[in-house]
Coordinates of C-alpha atoms in Angstrom, one line a residue:
M1 CA -263.8 -228.9 195.9
N2 CA -260.3 -229.8 195.0
F3 CA -257.8 -227.1 193.8
P4 CA -255.8 -228.2 190.7
N5 CA -252.1 -228.5 191.3
E6 CA -251.3 -226.5 188.2
H7 CA -253.1 -223.5 189.8
F8 CA -250.6 -223.6 192.7
S9 CA -247.7 -223.5 190.1
I10 CA -249.2 -220.5 188.3
M11 CA -249.7 -218.6 191.5
L12 CA -246.2 -219.3 192.9
N13 CA -244.7 -218.3 189.5
H14 CA -246.2 -214.9 190.0
L15 CA -244.2 -214.2 193.1
S16 CA -241.3 -211.8 192.9
D17 CA -239.4 -213.9 195.5
G18 CA -237.9 -217.3 194.8
V19 CA -239.4 -220.6 195.9
F20 CA -237.3 -223.7 196.1
I21 CA -238.6 -227.1 197.2
A22 CA -236.5 -230.2 197.9
N23 CA -237.3 -233.6 199.4
N24 CA -235.8 -235.1 202.6
K25 CA -232.8 -236.3 200.7
G26 CA -232.0 -232.8 199.5
V27 CA -233.1 -233.5 195.9
T28 CA -234.6 -230.5 194.1
L29 CA -238.3 -231.2 193.3
W30 CA -239.6 -227.8 192.1
V31 CA -238.6 -224.2 191.7
N32 CA -240.6 -221.2 190.6
D33 CA -239.7 -218.9 187.7
T34 CA -238.1 -216.3 189.9
S35 CA -235.9 -218.9 191.5
T36 CA -234.5 -220.0 188.1
K37 CA -233.8 -216.3 187.3
Q38 CA -232.0 -215.8 190.7
L39 CA -229.9 -218.9 190.2
G40 CA -229.3 -218.3 186.4
I41 CA -230.2 -221.9 185.6
D42 CA -233.1 -223.4 183.7
R43 CA -235.6 -225.5 185.6
V44 CA -234.6 -228.7 183.7
N45 CA -231.0 -228.3 185.0
L46 CA -232.2 -227.9 188.6
I47 CA -234.9 -230.6 189.1
G48 CA -233.4 -233.9 190.2
K49 CA -230.1 -232.4 191.3
T50 CA -229.1 -232.5 195.0
V51 CA -228.5 -229.3 196.8
D52 CA -225.1 -230.6 197.8
A53 CA -224.1 -231.0 194.1
L54 CA -225.5 -227.5 193.3
E55 CA -223.6 -226.0 196.2
K56 CA -220.3 -227.6 195.1
V57 CA -220.5 -226.1 191.6
G58 CA -221.3 -222.7 193.1
V59 CA -225.0 -222.3 192.2
F60 CA -225.6 -221.0 195.8
T61 CA -223.6 -220.7 199.0
P62 CA -224.5 -221.9 201.6
S63 CA -227.3 -224.4 201.0
V64 CA -230.1 -223.5 203.4
T65 CA -231.9 -226.8 202.6
K66 CA -228.9 -228.8 203.9
I67 CA -228.8 -226.7 207.1
V68 CA -232.6 -227.2 207.7
L69 CA -232.4 -231.0 207.1
K70 CA -229.5 -231.2 209.6
S71 CA -230.9 -228.9 212.3
R72 CA -234.6 -229.8 211.9
K73 CA -235.4 -226.1 212.4
T74 CA -236.5 -223.1 210.4
T75 CA -233.4 -221.4 209.3
T76 CA -232.6 -218.0 207.7
K77 CA -229.2 -217.3 206.1
V78 CA -227.7 -214.7 203.7
Q79 CA -227.1 -216.7 200.6
T80 CA -224.9 -215.8 197.7
S81 CA -225.6 -216.7 194.1
K82 CA -224.1 -215.3 190.9
G83 CA -222.6 -212.4 192.9
R84 CA -225.9 -211.3 194.4
Q85 CA -227.1 -211.6 198.0
Y86 CA -230.4 -213.3 199.0
L87 CA -232.2 -213.7 202.3
A88 CA -233.1 -217.4 202.2
T89 CA -235.5 -218.9 204.8
G90 CA -235.9 -222.6 204.9
Y91 CA -238.9 -224.4 206.4
L92 CA -239.1 -228.1 207.3
I93 CA -242.6 -229.4 206.2
T94 CA -243.7 -232.8 207.5
T95 CA -246.5 -234.8 205.9
E96 CA -247.9 -238.3 206.7
M97 CA -245.7 -239.8 204.0
T98 CA -242.5 -237.8 203.9
E99 CA -240.7 -234.5 204.6
Y100 CA -239.9 -231.5 202.4
V101 CA -237.9 -228.4 202.7
L102 CA -239.4 -225.2 201.2
V103 CA -237.0 -222.2 200.9
H104 CA -238.3 -218.7 200.4
V105 CA -235.6 -216.5 198.7
K106 CA -235.7 -212.7 198.7
D107 CA -233.1 -210.6 196.8
I108 CA -231.4 -208.2 199.2
T109 CA -228.5 -207.2 197.0
E110 CA -229.4 -203.5 196.7
T111 CA -230.3 -203.4 200.4
V112 CA -226.9 -204.8 201.4
K113 CA -225.1 -202.4 199.0
A114 CA -227.0 -199.4 200.4
S115 CA -226.3 -200.6 203.9
F116 CA -222.6 -201.2 203.2
K117 CA -222.3 -197.8 201.5
L118 CA -223.9 -196.2 204.6
E119 CA -221.4 -198.0 206.8
K120 CA -218.5 -196.8 204.7
T121 CA -219.9 -193.3 204.7
E122 CA -220.4 -193.4 208.5
A123 CA -216.8 -194.7 208.9
L124 CA -215.5 -192.0 206.7
M125 CA -217.4 -189.3 208.5
K126 CA -216.1 -190.7 211.8
Q127 CA -212.5 -190.5 210.5
Y128 CA -213.0 -186.9 209.2
W129 CA -214.5 -186.0 212.6
Q130 CA -211.5 -187.5 214.4
E131 CA -209.1 -185.6 212.1
I132 CA -211.0 -182.3 212.7
Q133 CA -210.8 -182.9 216.5
E134 CA -207.0 -183.7 216.2
M135 CA -206.6 -180.5 214.2
K136 CA -208.5 -178.4 216.7
L137 CA -206.4 -179.9 219.5
A138 CA -203.2 -179.3 217.5
Q139 CA -204.2 -175.7 216.8
K140 CA -204.8 -175.1 220.6
N141 CA -201.5 -176.7 221.4
E142 CA -199.8 -174.6 218.6
K143 CA -201.3 -171.4 220.1
D144 CA -200.0 -172.3 223.6
N145 CA -196.7 -173.8 222.3
P146 CA -196.2 -172.4 218.8
H147 CA -193.0 -174.4 218.1
I148 CA -194.2 -177.7 219.6
I149 CA -197.1 -179.4 218.0
G150 CA -198.7 -182.7 219.1
V151 CA -201.5 -184.5 220.9
S152 CA -199.9 -188.0 221.6
K153 CA -199.4 -189.2 225.1
P154 CA -195.6 -189.2 224.9
H155 CA -195.7 -185.6 223.6
V156 CA -198.2 -184.4 226.2
K157 CA -196.1 -186.0 229.0
M158 CA -193.0 -184.2 227.7
I159 CA -194.8 -180.8 227.5
D160 CA -196.0 -181.3 231.1
L161 CA -192.4 -181.9 232.3
I162 CA -191.3 -178.8 230.3
N163 CA -193.9 -176.6 232.0
R164 CA -193.0 -177.9 235.4
V165 CA -189.2 -177.4 235.2
A166 CA -188.9 -174.3 232.8
N167 CA -188.9 -171.7 235.6
F168 CA -186.2 -173.4 237.6
D169 CA -182.6 -172.4 236.9
A170 CA -181.3 -176.0 237.0
T171 CA -179.3 -177.2 234.0
I172 CA -181.3 -179.4 231.6
L173 CA -180.1 -182.1 229.2
L174 CA -182.2 -182.8 226.2
N175 CA -181.9 -186.3 224.7
G176 CA -183.4 -187.4 221.4
E177 CA -182.7 -188.6 217.9
T178 CA -181.6 -186.3 215.1
G179 CA -184.5 -184.1 213.9
V180 CA -186.8 -184.4 216.8
G181 CA -186.7 -180.6 217.5
K182 CA -184.3 -180.2 220.4
S183 CA -183.6 -176.6 219.6
F184 CA -187.4 -175.8 219.6
I185 CA -187.6 -177.5 223.1
A186 CA -184.7 -175.4 224.3
Q187 CA -186.4 -172.2 223.1
E188 CA -189.6 -173.2 224.7
L189 CA -187.8 -173.7 228.0
H190 CA -186.4 -170.2 227.7
K191 CA -189.8 -168.6 226.8
K192 CA -191.5 -170.2 229.8
S193 CA -188.7 -169.2 232.2
S194 CA -188.2 -166.0 234.2
R195 CA -185.3 -165.2 231.8
S196 CA -187.6 -165.0 228.8
D197 CA -187.0 -161.2 228.5
K198 CA -183.3 -161.8 228.1
S199 CA -181.2 -163.4 225.4
F200 CA -181.4 -166.9 224.1
V201 CA -178.1 -167.8 222.6
Q202 CA -177.5 -171.1 220.7
I203 CA -174.4 -172.8 219.4
N204 CA -173.9 -176.2 217.8
C205 CA -170.7 -177.7 219.2
S206 CA -170.2 -179.9 216.2
A207 CA -170.5 -177.1 213.6
I208 CA -167.5 -175.0 214.7
P209 CA -163.9 -176.2 214.3
E210 CA -162.4 -177.3 217.6
T211 CA -159.7 -174.6 217.4
L212 CA -162.3 -171.8 217.2
L213 CA -164.9 -173.2 219.6
E214 CA -163.2 -171.8 222.8
S215 CA -163.0 -168.3 221.4
E216 CA -166.7 -168.5 220.2
L217 CA -167.8 -169.6 223.6
F218 CA -165.7 -167.5 226.0
G219 CA -164.4 -164.7 223.7
Y220 CA -160.9 -163.3 223.8
M221 CA -159.0 -160.1 224.8
K222 CA -157.2 -157.6 222.5
G223 CA -154.0 -159.1 221.1
A224 CA -154.8 -162.6 222.6
F225 CA -153.3 -164.4 219.6
T226 CA -152.0 -163.7 216.1
G227 CA -154.9 -162.8 213.8
A228 CA -157.2 -161.9 216.6
N229 CA -159.5 -158.9 216.3
S230 CA -157.7 -155.8 217.5
K231 CA -160.6 -155.0 219.8
G232 CA -161.0 -158.4 221.2
K233 CA -164.3 -160.4 220.9
E234 CA -167.4 -160.9 223.1
G235 CA -168.1 -164.6 223.6
L236 CA -171.5 -166.3 223.5
V237 CA -171.4 -166.8 227.3
E238 CA -171.2 -163.0 227.8
R239 CA -173.9 -162.4 225.1
A240 CA -176.2 -164.8 227.0
N241 CA -175.6 -163.2 230.3
G242 CA -179.0 -163.0 232.2
G243 CA -180.5 -165.4 229.7
T244 CA -180.1 -168.9 228.4
L245 CA -177.2 -170.5 226.6
F246 CA -178.1 -173.6 224.6
L247 CA -175.3 -175.9 223.7
D248 CA -176.4 -178.3 221.0
E249 CA -174.5 -181.5 220.3
I250 CA -172.8 -181.3 223.6
G251 CA -171.2 -184.7 223.1
E252 CA -168.9 -183.0 220.5
L253 CA -167.4 -180.6 223.0
P254 CA -163.6 -181.2 223.0
L255 CA -162.2 -182.7 226.2
H256 CA -159.9 -179.7 226.8
L257 CA -162.9 -177.3 226.9
Q258 CA -165.0 -179.5 229.3
P259 CA -163.3 -178.3 232.5
K260 CA -164.0 -174.7 231.4
L261 CA -167.7 -175.5 231.0
L262 CA -167.7 -177.3 234.3
Q263 CA -166.2 -174.1 235.9
L264 CA -169.0 -172.0 234.3
L265 CA -171.6 -174.4 235.7
Q266 CA -170.2 -174.6 239.2
E267 CA -168.9 -171.1 239.8
K268 CA -170.8 -169.1 237.2
S269 CA -167.4 -167.8 236.1
Y270 CA -165.0 -168.1 233.1
I271 CA -161.8 -166.7 231.7
P272 CA -161.7 -165.3 228.1
I273 CA -158.7 -166.2 226.1
G274 CA -155.8 -163.8 226.9
A275 CA -157.5 -162.5 230.0
T276 CA -155.9 -162.4 233.4
S277 CA -159.0 -162.0 235.5
V278 CA -162.2 -164.0 236.0
K279 CA -165.5 -162.8 234.5
K280 CA -168.9 -163.6 236.0
A281 CA -171.8 -164.9 234.0
D282 CA -175.4 -165.4 235.1
V283 CA -176.6 -167.9 232.5
R284 CA -178.8 -170.9 232.5
I285 CA -177.3 -173.8 230.6
V286 CA -179.4 -176.1 228.4
T287 CA -177.6 -178.8 226.5
A288 CA -178.7 -181.4 223.9
T289 CA -177.3 -184.6 222.4
N290 CA -178.3 -187.6 220.3
Q291 CA -175.3 -189.5 221.6
N292 CA -174.9 -192.0 224.5
L293 CA -173.0 -189.8 227.0
P294 CA -172.6 -192.6 229.7
E295 CA -171.0 -194.8 227.0
M296 CA -168.7 -191.8 226.0
I297 CA -167.7 -191.6 229.7
K298 CA -166.6 -195.2 229.6
Q299 CA -164.5 -194.5 226.5
K300 CA -162.9 -191.5 228.2
K301 CA -164.4 -189.1 225.7
F302 CA -166.6 -187.2 228.1
R303 CA -166.0 -186.1 231.7
E304 CA -168.2 -187.8 234.3
D305 CA -168.3 -184.8 236.6
L306 CA -169.5 -182.6 233.7
Y307 CA -172.1 -185.1 232.7
Y308 CA -173.7 -185.1 236.2
R309 CA -173.7 -181.3 236.3
L310 CA -175.4 -181.1 232.9
N311 CA -177.9 -183.9 233.7
V312 CA -179.6 -182.4 236.7
I313 CA -182.9 -182.6 234.8
S314 CA -183.1 -184.9 231.8
I315 CA -185.8 -184.5 229.1
T316 CA -186.1 -187.2 226.4
I317 CA -187.8 -186.0 223.3
P318 CA -189.7 -189.0 221.7
P319 CA -189.1 -189.7 218.0
L320 CA -192.1 -189.5 215.6
K321 CA -192.3 -193.3 215.3
E322 CA -193.3 -193.3 219.0
R323 CA -195.9 -190.5 218.5
K324 CA -197.9 -191.5 215.5
D325 CA -200.9 -189.4 216.6
D326 CA -198.8 -186.3 216.0
I327 CA -198.0 -186.9 212.4
L328 CA -201.3 -185.7 211.1
P329 CA -201.2 -182.3 213.0
L330 CA -197.6 -181.8 211.9
L331 CA -198.4 -182.5 208.3
Y332 CA -201.2 -179.9 208.2
H333 CA -199.1 -177.5 210.2
Y334 CA -196.3 -177.5 207.7
L335 CA -198.7 -177.7 204.8
T336 CA -200.3 -174.4 205.9
I337 CA -196.9 -172.8 206.3
Y338 CA -195.6 -173.7 202.9
K339 CA -199.0 -173.1 201.1
T340 CA -198.8 -169.6 202.4
K341 CA -195.1 -169.2 201.7
Y342 CA -195.3 -170.4 198.1
D343 CA -198.9 -169.1 197.4
R344 CA -200.3 -172.5 196.5
D345 CA -203.8 -173.9 196.9
I346 CA -202.8 -177.5 197.6
S347 CA -204.0 -180.4 199.7
F348 CA -203.1 -184.1 200.5
S349 CA -205.1 -187.0 199.0
K350 CA -206.5 -189.5 201.5
E351 CA -204.1 -192.2 200.3
V352 CA -201.1 -189.9 200.9
I353 CA -202.2 -189.1 204.4
E354 CA -202.5 -192.8 205.2
L355 CA -199.1 -193.6 203.8
L356 CA -197.4 -190.6 205.5
Q357 CA -199.0 -191.5 208.9
D358 CA -197.7 -195.0 208.6
Y359 CA -194.1 -194.0 207.5
S360 CA -191.5 -194.3 210.3
W361 CA -189.9 -190.9 209.7
P362 CA -186.2 -191.8 210.6
G363 CA -185.4 -188.1 210.2
N364 CA -188.2 -187.1 212.5
I365 CA -189.8 -183.6 212.3
R366 CA -187.0 -182.2 210.2
E367 CA -187.6 -184.9 207.6
L368 CA -191.3 -184.4 207.7
E369 CA -191.1 -180.6 207.3
N370 CA -188.6 -180.9 204.4
T371 CA -190.9 -183.5 202.7
V372 CA -194.0 -181.3 203.0
E373 CA -192.1 -178.3 201.6
R374 CA -190.8 -180.3 198.7
L375 CA -194.3 -181.7 197.9
V376 CA -195.8 -178.2 198.0
I377 CA -193.1 -176.9 195.5
T378 CA -192.9 -179.9 193.2
T379 CA -196.5 -181.2 193.0
F380 CA -198.0 -180.2 189.6
N381 CA -201.7 -180.5 190.5
N382 CA -203.6 -179.1 193.5
V383 CA -203.8 -182.5 195.2
I384 CA -200.7 -184.3 196.4
T385 CA -201.0 -187.9 195.3
L386 CA -198.9 -191.1 195.8
E387 CA -197.1 -190.4 192.5
D388 CA -195.7 -187.2 194.0
L389 CA -194.1 -188.8 197.1
P390 CA -190.4 -189.4 197.3
D391 CA -189.2 -192.9 196.3
K392 CA -187.7 -193.3 199.8
I393 CA -191.2 -193.2 201.3
L394 CA -192.9 -195.2 198.6
S395 CA -190.4 -198.0 198.8
H396 CA -190.5 -198.2 202.6
S397 CA -191.2 -202.0 202.8
S398 CA -193.6 -202.2 205.7
N399 CA -195.6 -199.2 204.6
K400 CA -195.8 -200.4 201.0
K401 CA -197.1 -203.7 202.2
T402 CA -199.8 -201.9 204.3
Y403 CA -200.7 -199.6 201.5
D404 CA -200.9 -202.4 198.9
F405 CA -203.1 -204.4 201.3
Q406 CA -205.5 -201.4 201.7
E407 CA -205.6 -200.6 197.9
D408 CA -206.1 -204.3 197.0
N409 CA -209.1 -204.4 199.4
R410 CA -210.6 -201.2 197.9
S411 CA -210.2 -202.4 194.3
Q412 CA -211.7 -205.8 195.0
L413 CA -214.5 -204.5 197.2
E414 CA -216.8 -203.4 194.3
N415 CA -216.6 -206.9 192.8
M416 CA -217.2 -208.9 196.0
S417 CA -220.2 -209.8 197.9
L418 CA -220.3 -208.8 201.6
P419 CA -219.8 -212.5 202.9
Q420 CA -216.9 -212.9 200.5
Y421 CA -215.3 -209.6 201.6
I422 CA -215.7 -210.6 205.3
E423 CA -214.2 -214.0 204.7
K424 CA -211.3 -212.4 202.9
I425 CA -210.6 -210.1 205.8
E426 CA -211.0 -212.9 208.3
R427 CA -208.5 -215.1 206.4
E428 CA -205.9 -212.4 206.2
I429 CA -206.2 -211.5 210.0
I430 CA -205.9 -215.2 210.9
E431 CA -202.9 -215.6 208.6
K432 CA -201.2 -212.6 210.2
A433 CA -201.9 -213.9 213.7
L434 CA -200.4 -217.3 212.9
R435 CA -197.3 -215.7 211.4
D436 CA -196.9 -213.4 214.5
H437 CA -197.5 -216.0 217.2
K438 CA -196.3 -219.2 215.6
S439 CA -199.0 -221.4 217.2
T440 CA -202.7 -221.8 217.0
R441 CA -203.1 -221.5 220.8
K442 CA -201.3 -218.1 220.9
A443 CA -202.9 -216.9 217.7
A444 CA -206.4 -217.8 219.1
K445 CA -205.7 -216.0 222.4
S446 CA -204.5 -212.8 220.5
L447 CA -207.7 -212.8 218.5
G448 CA -210.0 -213.5 221.5
M449 CA -211.0 -216.9 220.0
T450 CA -210.9 -220.5 221.3
Q451 CA -208.3 -222.8 219.8
S452 CA -211.0 -225.0 218.4
S453 CA -212.6 -222.0 216.6
I454 CA -209.4 -220.9 215.0
T455 CA -208.6 -224.6 214.0
R456 CA -212.0 -224.8 212.2
R457 CA -211.2 -221.6 210.3
I458 CA -207.7 -222.8 209.4
K459 CA -209.3 -225.9 207.9
K460 CA -211.9 -223.8 206.1
Y461 CA -209.3 -221.6 204.5
N462 CA -206.7 -224.3 204.0
L463 CA -204.1 -222.4 206.0
S464 CA -200.8 -223.9 207.1
T465 CA -199.7 -223.7 210.8
L466 CA -196.3 -224.0 212.5
D467 CA -197.6 -226.1 215.4
A468 CA -195.6 -229.2 216.1

């Protein structure tokens, strides 16, 4: 017995999934009720329209029917329509007279959202786990080296060198930008040395007037000069006897005092101002500078023989911009210190952490510490937000661009489908590669793609290239 065609329509209209049927030319022949709801268009406005025309006006993307007719194979794609995602499977059906394409369409929007939320949650958990591990490592390092915090490779390499040379009495020259913590390193060298039970004496050669520096270093005898203390004065060299003398900003040491320091290094002796006899001093000398001493030698501003005596062991302290992995431990270290000092229950927001980690910190650790202290004092609420950051950090061009990129992605994510979001990211990555490498060949190589693949995407996204 024959089964009436209208019965098939009634049954297919009861399905909760969409059914879309087209002929071998891609012309829509029939859709069930669910399909009209999925596409948001009445049946009368679908029947007779080609899938190519429907795809161009954005009814669905991509057209599975077109793909099936071209490939001649059963095909499954994630299809987007009206901001929702569908799993569309197209079947090529061949009869004696002609061919049809039947597409079965299942709404997977909520499944995709749940999956994407899970991925975001997992990524967030992974990030938190990494931060916790960094904090644990930083805490261990802080326990072993309370003044020197960090987990980055340049930092660990420097600490290893400090541990190896600390117990030798050779002079050490510390090189590094302003604010990297040269005085902390000098103290660490003293603490790890056999002189740790003796004095650590520090002087900044640029902070004392040139006329007073000699008397501060070497002291003077009773009646050595007009206005001198009637009992004379003990110099810092004598105070450091048996211990460590740290001369910061050694490049600022006046030329006329450099021979006296050279004598102290070579002969372990010196002459106080107004004295007639030589005094002995058992001191280890550690110096530091942020200047180019070899260049100063060429300019006759620093003695070459003194430089070689000071530079027996050279330790370069890397700036924060070269040890990005240390920024997070340092931020939390100083946050803990100033929370306790000012009795505040305060924390960083995730956005602030991201921005501070990306900032170049030209003032290095000193700038970072001062920034954290300021934020703890001035932030009104219990969470430090972007609005609380200094203008200097917020206006930092490269960081602001990175932050805006991240924020734009977050704000748009809720209103975008997964394929749209992925395409957006792909376009931006390719654009950046083209800007950085100036040619499709180099850009493709940097992204691990073939040149033909990147060329197709350039055409797809209508991107411009610099290739000749």
